[in-house]
Short mmCIF file of C-alpha atoms in Angstrom, two decimals:
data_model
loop_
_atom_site.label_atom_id
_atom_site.label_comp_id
_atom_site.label_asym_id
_atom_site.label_seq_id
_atom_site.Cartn_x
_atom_site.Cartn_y
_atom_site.Cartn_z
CA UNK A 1 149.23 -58.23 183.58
CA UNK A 2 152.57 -57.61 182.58
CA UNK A 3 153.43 -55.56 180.09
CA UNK A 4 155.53 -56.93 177.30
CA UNK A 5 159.15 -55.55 177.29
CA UNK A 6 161.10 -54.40 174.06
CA UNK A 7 165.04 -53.59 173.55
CA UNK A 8 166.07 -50.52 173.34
CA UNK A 9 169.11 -49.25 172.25
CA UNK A 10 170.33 -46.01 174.13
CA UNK A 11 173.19 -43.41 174.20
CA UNK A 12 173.56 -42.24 177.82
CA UNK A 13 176.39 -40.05 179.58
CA UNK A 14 177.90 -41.08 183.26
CA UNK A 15 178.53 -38.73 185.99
CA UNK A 16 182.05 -38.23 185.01
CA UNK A 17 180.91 -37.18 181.21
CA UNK A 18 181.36 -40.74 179.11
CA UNK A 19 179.58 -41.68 177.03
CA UNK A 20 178.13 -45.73 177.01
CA UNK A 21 175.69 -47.29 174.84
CA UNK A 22 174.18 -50.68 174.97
CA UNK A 23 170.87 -52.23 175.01
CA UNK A 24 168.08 -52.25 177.95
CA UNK A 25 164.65 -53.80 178.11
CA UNK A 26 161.66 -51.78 178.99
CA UNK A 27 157.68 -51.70 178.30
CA UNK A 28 158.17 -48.12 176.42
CA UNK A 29 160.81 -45.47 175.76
CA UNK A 30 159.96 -43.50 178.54
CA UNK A 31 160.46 -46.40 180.39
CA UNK A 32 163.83 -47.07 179.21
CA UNK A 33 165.11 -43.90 180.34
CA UNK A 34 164.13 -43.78 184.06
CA UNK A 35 165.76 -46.81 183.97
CA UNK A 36 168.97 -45.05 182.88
CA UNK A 37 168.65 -42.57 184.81
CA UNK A 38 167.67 -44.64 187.69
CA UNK A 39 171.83 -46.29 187.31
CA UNK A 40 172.73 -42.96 187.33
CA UNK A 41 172.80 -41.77 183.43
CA UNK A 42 171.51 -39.36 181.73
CA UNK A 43 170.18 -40.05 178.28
CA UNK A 44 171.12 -38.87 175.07
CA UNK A 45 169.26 -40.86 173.03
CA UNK A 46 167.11 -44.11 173.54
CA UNK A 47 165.11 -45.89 170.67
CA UNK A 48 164.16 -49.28 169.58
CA UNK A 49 167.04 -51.51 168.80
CA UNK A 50 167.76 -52.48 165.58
CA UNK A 51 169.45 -55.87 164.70
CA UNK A 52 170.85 -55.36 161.23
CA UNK A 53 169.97 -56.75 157.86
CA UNK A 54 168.46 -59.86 159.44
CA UNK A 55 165.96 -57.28 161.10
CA UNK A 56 164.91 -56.04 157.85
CA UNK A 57 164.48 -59.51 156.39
CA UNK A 58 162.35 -60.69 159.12
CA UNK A 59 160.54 -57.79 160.24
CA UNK A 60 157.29 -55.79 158.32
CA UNK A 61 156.51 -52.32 158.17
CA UNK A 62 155.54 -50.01 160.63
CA UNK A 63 153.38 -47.61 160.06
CA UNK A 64 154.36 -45.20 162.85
CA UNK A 65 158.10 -44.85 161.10
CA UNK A 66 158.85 -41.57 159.15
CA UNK A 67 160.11 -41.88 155.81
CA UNK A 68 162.85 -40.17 154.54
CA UNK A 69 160.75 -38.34 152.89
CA UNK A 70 158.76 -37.06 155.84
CA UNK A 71 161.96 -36.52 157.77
CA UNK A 72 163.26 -34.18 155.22
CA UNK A 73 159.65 -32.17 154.24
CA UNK A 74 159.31 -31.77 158.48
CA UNK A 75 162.83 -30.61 159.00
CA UNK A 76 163.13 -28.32 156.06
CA UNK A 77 159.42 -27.11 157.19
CA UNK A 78 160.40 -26.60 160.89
CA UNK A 79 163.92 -24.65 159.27
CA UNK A 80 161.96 -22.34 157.44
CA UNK A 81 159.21 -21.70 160.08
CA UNK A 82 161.86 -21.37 162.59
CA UNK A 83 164.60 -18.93 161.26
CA UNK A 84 161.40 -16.55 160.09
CA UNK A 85 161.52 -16.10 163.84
CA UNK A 86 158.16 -18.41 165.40
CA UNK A 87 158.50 -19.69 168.67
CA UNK A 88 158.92 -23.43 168.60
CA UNK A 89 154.91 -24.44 168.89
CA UNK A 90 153.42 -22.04 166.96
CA UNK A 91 156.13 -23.40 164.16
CA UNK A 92 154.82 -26.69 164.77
CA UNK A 93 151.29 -25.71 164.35
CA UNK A 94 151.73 -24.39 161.26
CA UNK A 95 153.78 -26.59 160.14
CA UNK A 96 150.74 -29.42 160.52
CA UNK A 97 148.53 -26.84 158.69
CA UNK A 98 151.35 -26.92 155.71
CA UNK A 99 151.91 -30.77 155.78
CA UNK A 100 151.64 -32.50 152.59
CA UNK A 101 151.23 -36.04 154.12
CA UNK A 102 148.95 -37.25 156.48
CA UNK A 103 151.63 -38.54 158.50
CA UNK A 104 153.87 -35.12 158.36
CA UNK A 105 150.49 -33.96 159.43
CA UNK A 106 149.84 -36.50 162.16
CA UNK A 107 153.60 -36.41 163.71
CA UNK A 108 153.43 -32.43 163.66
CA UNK A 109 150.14 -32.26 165.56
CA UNK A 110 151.38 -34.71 167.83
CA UNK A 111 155.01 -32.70 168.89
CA UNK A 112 152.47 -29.50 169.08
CA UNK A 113 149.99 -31.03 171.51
CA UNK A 114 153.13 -32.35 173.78
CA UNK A 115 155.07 -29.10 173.35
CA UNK A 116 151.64 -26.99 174.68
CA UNK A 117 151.73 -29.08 177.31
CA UNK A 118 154.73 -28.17 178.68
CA UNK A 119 157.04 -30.71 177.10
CA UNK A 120 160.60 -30.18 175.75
CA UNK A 121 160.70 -30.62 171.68
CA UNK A 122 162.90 -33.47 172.68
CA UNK A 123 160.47 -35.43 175.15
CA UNK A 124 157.86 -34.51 172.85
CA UNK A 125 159.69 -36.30 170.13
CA UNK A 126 160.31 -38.82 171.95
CA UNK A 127 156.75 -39.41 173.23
CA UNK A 128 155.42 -38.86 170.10
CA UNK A 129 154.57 -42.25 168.70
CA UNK A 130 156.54 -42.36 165.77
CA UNK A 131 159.83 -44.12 165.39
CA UNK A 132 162.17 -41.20 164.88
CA UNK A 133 165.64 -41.55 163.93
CA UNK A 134 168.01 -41.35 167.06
CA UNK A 135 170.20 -38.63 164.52
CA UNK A 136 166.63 -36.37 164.40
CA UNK A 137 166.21 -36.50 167.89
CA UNK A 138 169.78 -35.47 169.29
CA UNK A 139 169.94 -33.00 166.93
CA UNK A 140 166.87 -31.32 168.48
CA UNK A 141 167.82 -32.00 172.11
CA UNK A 142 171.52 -30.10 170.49
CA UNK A 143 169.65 -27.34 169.56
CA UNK A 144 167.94 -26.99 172.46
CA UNK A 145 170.41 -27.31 174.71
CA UNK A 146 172.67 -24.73 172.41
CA UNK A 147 169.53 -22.32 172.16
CA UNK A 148 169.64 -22.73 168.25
CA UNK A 149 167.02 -25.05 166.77
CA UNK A 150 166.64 -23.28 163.57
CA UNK A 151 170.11 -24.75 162.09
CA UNK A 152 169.90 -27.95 163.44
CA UNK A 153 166.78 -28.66 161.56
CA UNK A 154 168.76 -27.21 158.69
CA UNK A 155 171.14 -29.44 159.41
CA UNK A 156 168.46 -32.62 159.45
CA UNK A 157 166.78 -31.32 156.32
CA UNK A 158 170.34 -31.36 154.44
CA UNK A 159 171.11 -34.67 155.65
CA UNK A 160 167.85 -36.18 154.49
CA UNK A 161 167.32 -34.65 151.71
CA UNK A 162 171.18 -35.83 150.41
CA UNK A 163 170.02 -39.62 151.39
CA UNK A 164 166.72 -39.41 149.40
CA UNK A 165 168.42 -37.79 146.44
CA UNK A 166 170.98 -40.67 146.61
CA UNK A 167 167.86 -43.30 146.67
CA UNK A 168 166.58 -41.72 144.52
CA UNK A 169 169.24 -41.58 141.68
CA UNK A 170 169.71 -45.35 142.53
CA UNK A 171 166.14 -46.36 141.83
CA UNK A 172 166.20 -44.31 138.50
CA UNK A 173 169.61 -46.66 137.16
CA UNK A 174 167.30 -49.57 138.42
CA UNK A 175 163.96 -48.67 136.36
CA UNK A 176 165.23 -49.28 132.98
CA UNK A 177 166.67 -52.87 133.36
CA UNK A 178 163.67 -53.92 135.50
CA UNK A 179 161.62 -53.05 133.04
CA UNK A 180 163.60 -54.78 130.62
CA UNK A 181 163.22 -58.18 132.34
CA UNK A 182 159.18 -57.62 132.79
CA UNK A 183 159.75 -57.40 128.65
CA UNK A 184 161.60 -60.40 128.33
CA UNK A 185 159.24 -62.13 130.91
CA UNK A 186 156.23 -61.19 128.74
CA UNK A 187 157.44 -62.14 125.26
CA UNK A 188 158.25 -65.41 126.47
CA UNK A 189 154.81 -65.72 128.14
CA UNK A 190 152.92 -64.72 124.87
CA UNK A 191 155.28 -66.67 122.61
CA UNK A 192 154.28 -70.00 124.87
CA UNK A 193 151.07 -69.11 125.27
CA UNK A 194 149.99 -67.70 122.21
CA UNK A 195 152.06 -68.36 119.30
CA UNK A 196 153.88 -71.88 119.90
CA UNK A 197 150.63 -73.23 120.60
CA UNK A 198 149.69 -73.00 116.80
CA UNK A 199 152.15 -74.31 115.32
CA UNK A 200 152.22 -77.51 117.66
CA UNK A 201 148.59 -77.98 116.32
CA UNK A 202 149.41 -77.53 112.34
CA UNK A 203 152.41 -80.08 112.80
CA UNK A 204 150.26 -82.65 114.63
CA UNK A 205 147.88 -81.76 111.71
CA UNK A 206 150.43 -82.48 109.02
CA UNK A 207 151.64 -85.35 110.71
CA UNK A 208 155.45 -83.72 109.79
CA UNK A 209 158.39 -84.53 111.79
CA UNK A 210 159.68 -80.41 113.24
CA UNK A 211 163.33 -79.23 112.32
CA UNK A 212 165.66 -80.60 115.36
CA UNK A 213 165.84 -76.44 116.46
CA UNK A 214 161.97 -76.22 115.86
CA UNK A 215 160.96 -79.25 117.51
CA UNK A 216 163.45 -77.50 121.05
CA UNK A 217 161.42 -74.73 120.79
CA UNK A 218 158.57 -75.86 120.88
CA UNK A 219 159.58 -78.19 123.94
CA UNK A 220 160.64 -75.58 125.74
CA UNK A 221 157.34 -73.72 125.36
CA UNK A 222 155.32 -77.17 125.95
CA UNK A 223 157.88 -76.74 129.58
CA UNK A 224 157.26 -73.22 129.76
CA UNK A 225 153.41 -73.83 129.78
CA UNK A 226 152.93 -76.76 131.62
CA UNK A 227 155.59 -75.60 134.98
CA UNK A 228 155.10 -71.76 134.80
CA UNK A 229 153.62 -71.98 138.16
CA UNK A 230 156.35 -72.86 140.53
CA UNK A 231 158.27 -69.75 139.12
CA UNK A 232 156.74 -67.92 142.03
CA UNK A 233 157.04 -70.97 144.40
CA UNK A 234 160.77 -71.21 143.86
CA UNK A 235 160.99 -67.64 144.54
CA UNK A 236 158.59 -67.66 147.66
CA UNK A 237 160.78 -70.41 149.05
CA UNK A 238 164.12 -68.43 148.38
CA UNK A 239 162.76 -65.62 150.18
CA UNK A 240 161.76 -67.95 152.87
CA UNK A 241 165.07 -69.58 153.60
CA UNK A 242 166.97 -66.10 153.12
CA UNK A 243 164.93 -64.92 155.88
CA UNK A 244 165.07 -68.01 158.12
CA UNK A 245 168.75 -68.16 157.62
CA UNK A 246 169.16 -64.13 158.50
CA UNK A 247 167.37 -64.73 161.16
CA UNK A 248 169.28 -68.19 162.23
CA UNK A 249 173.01 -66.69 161.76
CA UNK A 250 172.45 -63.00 160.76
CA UNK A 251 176.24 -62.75 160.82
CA UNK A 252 176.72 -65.41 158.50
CA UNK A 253 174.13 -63.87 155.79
CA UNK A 254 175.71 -60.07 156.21
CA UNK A 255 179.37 -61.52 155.56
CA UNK A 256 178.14 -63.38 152.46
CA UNK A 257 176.71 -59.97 151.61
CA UNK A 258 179.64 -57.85 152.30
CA UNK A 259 181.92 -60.32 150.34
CA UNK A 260 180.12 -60.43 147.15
CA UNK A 261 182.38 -59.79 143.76
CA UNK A 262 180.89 -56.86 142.80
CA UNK A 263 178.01 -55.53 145.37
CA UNK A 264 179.92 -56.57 148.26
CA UNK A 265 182.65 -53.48 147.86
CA UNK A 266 179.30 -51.41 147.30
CA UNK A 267 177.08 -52.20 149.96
CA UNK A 268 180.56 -51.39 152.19
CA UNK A 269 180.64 -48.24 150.58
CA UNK A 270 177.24 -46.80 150.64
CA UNK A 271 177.13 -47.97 154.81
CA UNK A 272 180.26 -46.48 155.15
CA UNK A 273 179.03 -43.07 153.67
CA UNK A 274 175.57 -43.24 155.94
CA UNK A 275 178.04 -43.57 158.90
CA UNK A 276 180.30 -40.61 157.44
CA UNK A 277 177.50 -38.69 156.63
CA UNK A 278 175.50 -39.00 160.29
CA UNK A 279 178.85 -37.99 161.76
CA UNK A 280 179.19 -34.99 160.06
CA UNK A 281 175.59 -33.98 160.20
CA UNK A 282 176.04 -34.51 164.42
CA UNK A 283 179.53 -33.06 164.32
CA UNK A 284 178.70 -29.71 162.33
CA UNK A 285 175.46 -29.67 164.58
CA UNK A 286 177.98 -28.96 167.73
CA UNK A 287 177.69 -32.23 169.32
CA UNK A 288 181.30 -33.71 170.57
CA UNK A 289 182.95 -36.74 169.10
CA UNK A 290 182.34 -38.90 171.63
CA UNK A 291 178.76 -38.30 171.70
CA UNK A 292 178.37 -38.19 167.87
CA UNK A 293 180.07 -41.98 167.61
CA UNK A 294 177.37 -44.02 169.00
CA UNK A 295 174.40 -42.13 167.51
CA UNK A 296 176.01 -42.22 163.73
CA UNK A 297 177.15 -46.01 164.70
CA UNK A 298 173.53 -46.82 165.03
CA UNK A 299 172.53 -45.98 161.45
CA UNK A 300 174.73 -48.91 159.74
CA UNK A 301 172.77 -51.80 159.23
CA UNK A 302 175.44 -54.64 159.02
CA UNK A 303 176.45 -55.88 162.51
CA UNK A 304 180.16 -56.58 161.19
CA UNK A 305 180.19 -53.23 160.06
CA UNK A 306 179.19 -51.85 163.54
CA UNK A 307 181.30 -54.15 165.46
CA UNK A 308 184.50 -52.46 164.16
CA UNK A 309 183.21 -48.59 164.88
CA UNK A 310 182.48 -49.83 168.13
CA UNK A 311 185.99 -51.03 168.48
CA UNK A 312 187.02 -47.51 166.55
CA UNK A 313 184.86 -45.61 169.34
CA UNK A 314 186.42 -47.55 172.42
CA UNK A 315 189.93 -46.36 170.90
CA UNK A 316 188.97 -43.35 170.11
CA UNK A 317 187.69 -42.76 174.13
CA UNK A 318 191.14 -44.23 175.07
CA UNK A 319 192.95 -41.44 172.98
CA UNK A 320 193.57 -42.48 169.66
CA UNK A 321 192.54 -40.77 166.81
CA UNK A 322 189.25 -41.53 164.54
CA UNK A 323 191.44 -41.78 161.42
CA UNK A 324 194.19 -44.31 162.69
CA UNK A 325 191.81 -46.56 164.29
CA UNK A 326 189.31 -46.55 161.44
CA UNK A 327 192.49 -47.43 158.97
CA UNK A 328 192.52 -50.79 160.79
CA UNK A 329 189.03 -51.56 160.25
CA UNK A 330 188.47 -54.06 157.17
CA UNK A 331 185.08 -53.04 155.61
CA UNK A 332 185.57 -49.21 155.65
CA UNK A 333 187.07 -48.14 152.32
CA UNK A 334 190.50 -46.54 152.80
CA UNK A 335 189.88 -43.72 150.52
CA UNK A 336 187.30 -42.61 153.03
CA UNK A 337 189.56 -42.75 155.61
CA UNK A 338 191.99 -40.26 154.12
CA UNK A 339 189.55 -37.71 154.55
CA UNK A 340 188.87 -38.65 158.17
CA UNK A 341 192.90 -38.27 158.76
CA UNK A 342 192.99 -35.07 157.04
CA UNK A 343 190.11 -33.99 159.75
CA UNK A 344 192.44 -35.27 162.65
CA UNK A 345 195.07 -33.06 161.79
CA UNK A 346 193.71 -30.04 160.82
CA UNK A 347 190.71 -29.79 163.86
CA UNK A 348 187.76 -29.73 161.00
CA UNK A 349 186.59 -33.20 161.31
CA UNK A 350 182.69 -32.68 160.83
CA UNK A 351 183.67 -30.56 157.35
CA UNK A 352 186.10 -33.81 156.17
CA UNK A 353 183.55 -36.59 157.19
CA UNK A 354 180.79 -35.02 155.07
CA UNK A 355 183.49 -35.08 152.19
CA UNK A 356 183.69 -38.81 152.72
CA UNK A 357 180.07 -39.24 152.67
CA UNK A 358 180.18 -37.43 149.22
CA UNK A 359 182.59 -39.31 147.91
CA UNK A 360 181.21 -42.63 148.68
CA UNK A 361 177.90 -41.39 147.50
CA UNK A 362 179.30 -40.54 144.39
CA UNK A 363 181.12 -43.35 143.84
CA UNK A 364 177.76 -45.35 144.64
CA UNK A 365 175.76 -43.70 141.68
CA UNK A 366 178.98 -44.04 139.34
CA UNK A 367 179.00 -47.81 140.32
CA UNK A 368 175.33 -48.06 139.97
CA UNK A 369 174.70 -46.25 136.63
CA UNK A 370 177.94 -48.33 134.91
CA UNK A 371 176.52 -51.58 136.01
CA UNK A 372 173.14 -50.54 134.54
CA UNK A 373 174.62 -48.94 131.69
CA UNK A 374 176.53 -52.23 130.93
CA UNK A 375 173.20 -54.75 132.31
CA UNK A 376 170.73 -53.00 129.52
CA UNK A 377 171.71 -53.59 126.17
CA UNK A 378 172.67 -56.85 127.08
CA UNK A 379 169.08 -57.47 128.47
CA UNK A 380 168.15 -55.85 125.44
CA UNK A 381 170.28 -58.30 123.09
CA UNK A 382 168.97 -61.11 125.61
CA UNK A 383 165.47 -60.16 124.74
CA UNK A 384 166.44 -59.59 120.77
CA UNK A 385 168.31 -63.58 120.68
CA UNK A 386 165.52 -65.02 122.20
CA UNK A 387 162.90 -63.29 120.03
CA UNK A 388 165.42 -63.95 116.60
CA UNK A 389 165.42 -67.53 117.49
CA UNK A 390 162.21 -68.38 118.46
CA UNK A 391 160.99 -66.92 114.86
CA UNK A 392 163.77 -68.52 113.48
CA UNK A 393 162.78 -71.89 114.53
CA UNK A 394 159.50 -71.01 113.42
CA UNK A 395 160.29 -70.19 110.02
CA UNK A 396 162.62 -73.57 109.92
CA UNK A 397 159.60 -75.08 110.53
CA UNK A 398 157.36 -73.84 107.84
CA UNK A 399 159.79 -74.31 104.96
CA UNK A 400 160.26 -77.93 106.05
CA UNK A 401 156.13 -78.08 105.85
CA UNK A 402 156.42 -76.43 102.29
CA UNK A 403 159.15 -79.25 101.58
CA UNK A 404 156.96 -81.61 102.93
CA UNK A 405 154.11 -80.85 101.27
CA UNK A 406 155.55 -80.20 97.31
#
């Protein structure tokens, strides 16, 4: 039987030194690159293709895939081990006996196992199992090529540990407003539930016409009860067509995304300084511009995005510089390309990308924590207006039963 093929997408040098990337189909990885090197290219990097946000939409988790986490715990692990001096597998099999995680555990065993064998770090990587980033594994081959491992997992642990500091910080804005709207969610559920309930009963008791603000309220609880149910249906079914669309036109979906009023200019932003800040972790690694394009290329997730580096790479190839060409491109912010000219002219390009990154990382978490800042006491008000009235009502409601009664 034949086995099932898969796209991968690969980085691959030609016999007079480019550098092409593109997609091939092939059972496995390993398989992929005989293939390359069967059309006469050597590989720089090959791993499964990713298809931008519409991939995430429509696609579940893998449990072979190394968190960011894990990527930064191993490479900071492997640093230390390394520049104390180990040779690369005894490193590695200490490393496994200092994992945290299971999976640090499992993927560190693995690499030692291959490397004993005879393997390079790189293969081993690369036969591993686990879906490493293309970024972790060039890095390594870098450093092995270069004789230097020790700071190019340096170099990996820095780069991960930045991004999961920047999720990080991000998730902490989010916390406080989400729990916000579970509060507002809840008080609504117990006033329905609970409290409106009681008060239908004593005025069907009383026989009293309700207030014309009492009688909404209670209405809108009576609603609130009787269709609280397709709340999760609606949202089930938005998911649903969001997915099916992404998956139908991803292009379409992406664009809406990366022309939204406010998260639009963000989500630009934040891709923008993954690119910047791959580039510079590949660049300051030792690995030449024209090999360090496609790999840091490969980490944005919008296909828009990608489709104008790929047009900045093929310029860049022909002789123009990175700055100039990305200036033309429409979703890269141009204070980020400053930086990137400043690198042209002055030879230190890895040094100025990673200033980019920082800056649009920076201006993330600024953008972030003022739209939180600004989203939580109005939650909080929303919650406070909707508590104030519903006892209001209320309390309209009982004085007109005192009136009513005396």
């Amino acid at each position: 039987m034949t086995p099932a093929l898969s796209q991968f997408a690969y980085a691959a040098e030609d016999e007079r030194g480019a550098v092409k990337s593109g997609v091939i189909e092939a059972s496995d990885v390993n398989e992929a690159a005989k293939r390359l090197k069967a059309e006469r290219l050597r590989p720089i990097s090959v791993a499964p293709a990713r298809q931008g946000l519409s991939a995430r939409l429509s696609s579940g988790t893998n449990n072979a895939t190394l968190s960011l986490r894990d990527l930064a715990q191993v490479s900071r692990r492997m640093s230390d081990l390394l520049r104390a001096g180990l040779p690369a597998a005894h490193a590695l099999r200490l490393g496994a006996e200092q994992a945290c995680s299971d999976k640090e555990k499992a993927f560190l065993s693995r690499l030692y196992e291959e490397v004993r064998a005879g393997a390079s770090l790189t293969d081993a990587v690369r036969k591993s199992g686990f879906n490493a980033p293309r970024l972790f594994t060039s890095l390594i081959e870098a450093g092995e090529n270069l004789g230097a491992l020790s700071p190019q997992f340096d170099a990996l642990a820095t780069h991960y540990e930045e991004a999961l500091a920047l999720r990080r910080e991000i998730v902490s804005q989010l916390i406080y407003p989400a729990a916000l709207v579970v509060l507002i969610f809840v008080t609504l559920i117990f006033l329905s539930f609970l409290v409106l309930p009681q008060f239908e009963a004593i005025f069907q008791t009383t026989e009293a016409k309700p207030p014309p603000e009492t009688q909404f309220v209670l209405e809108a609880g009576r609603l609130l009860r009787r269709y609280w149910a397709l709340g999760p249906v609606v949202a089930i079914l938005a998911y649903a067509c969001l997915r099916f669309a992404a998956k139908r036109n991803p292009r379409l979906v992406e664009s809406a995304a990366l022309n939204l009023p406010f998260a639009g200019p963000l989500l630009q932003t934040r891709e923008a300084g993954t690119f910047f800040r791959t580039l510079a972790t590949l660049l300051t690694g030792g690995m030449p511009l024209a090999r360090a394009m496609p790999l840091a290329i490969a980490t944005v997730r919008f296909v828009e995005m990608r489709d104008e580096l790929e047009r900045a790479e093929m310029a860049v190839r022909a002789g123009e510089r990175l700055g100039a060409t990305l200036a033309r491109a429409r979703f890269i912010p141009k204070e980020l390309v400053s930086f990137i000219e400043i690198g042209d002219e002055t030879g230190a390009l890895g040094s100025m990308a990673g200033q980019a990154a920082r800056l649009a990382e920076t201006r993330v978490k600024t953008a972030v924590k003022s739209a939180m800042v600004l989203l939580a006491p109005v939650l909080t008000a929303l919650m406070g207006l909707l508590t104030a009235g519903v006892i209001a009502a209320v309390m309209s409601g009982v004085l007109s039963l005192n009136e009513a009664v005396y």
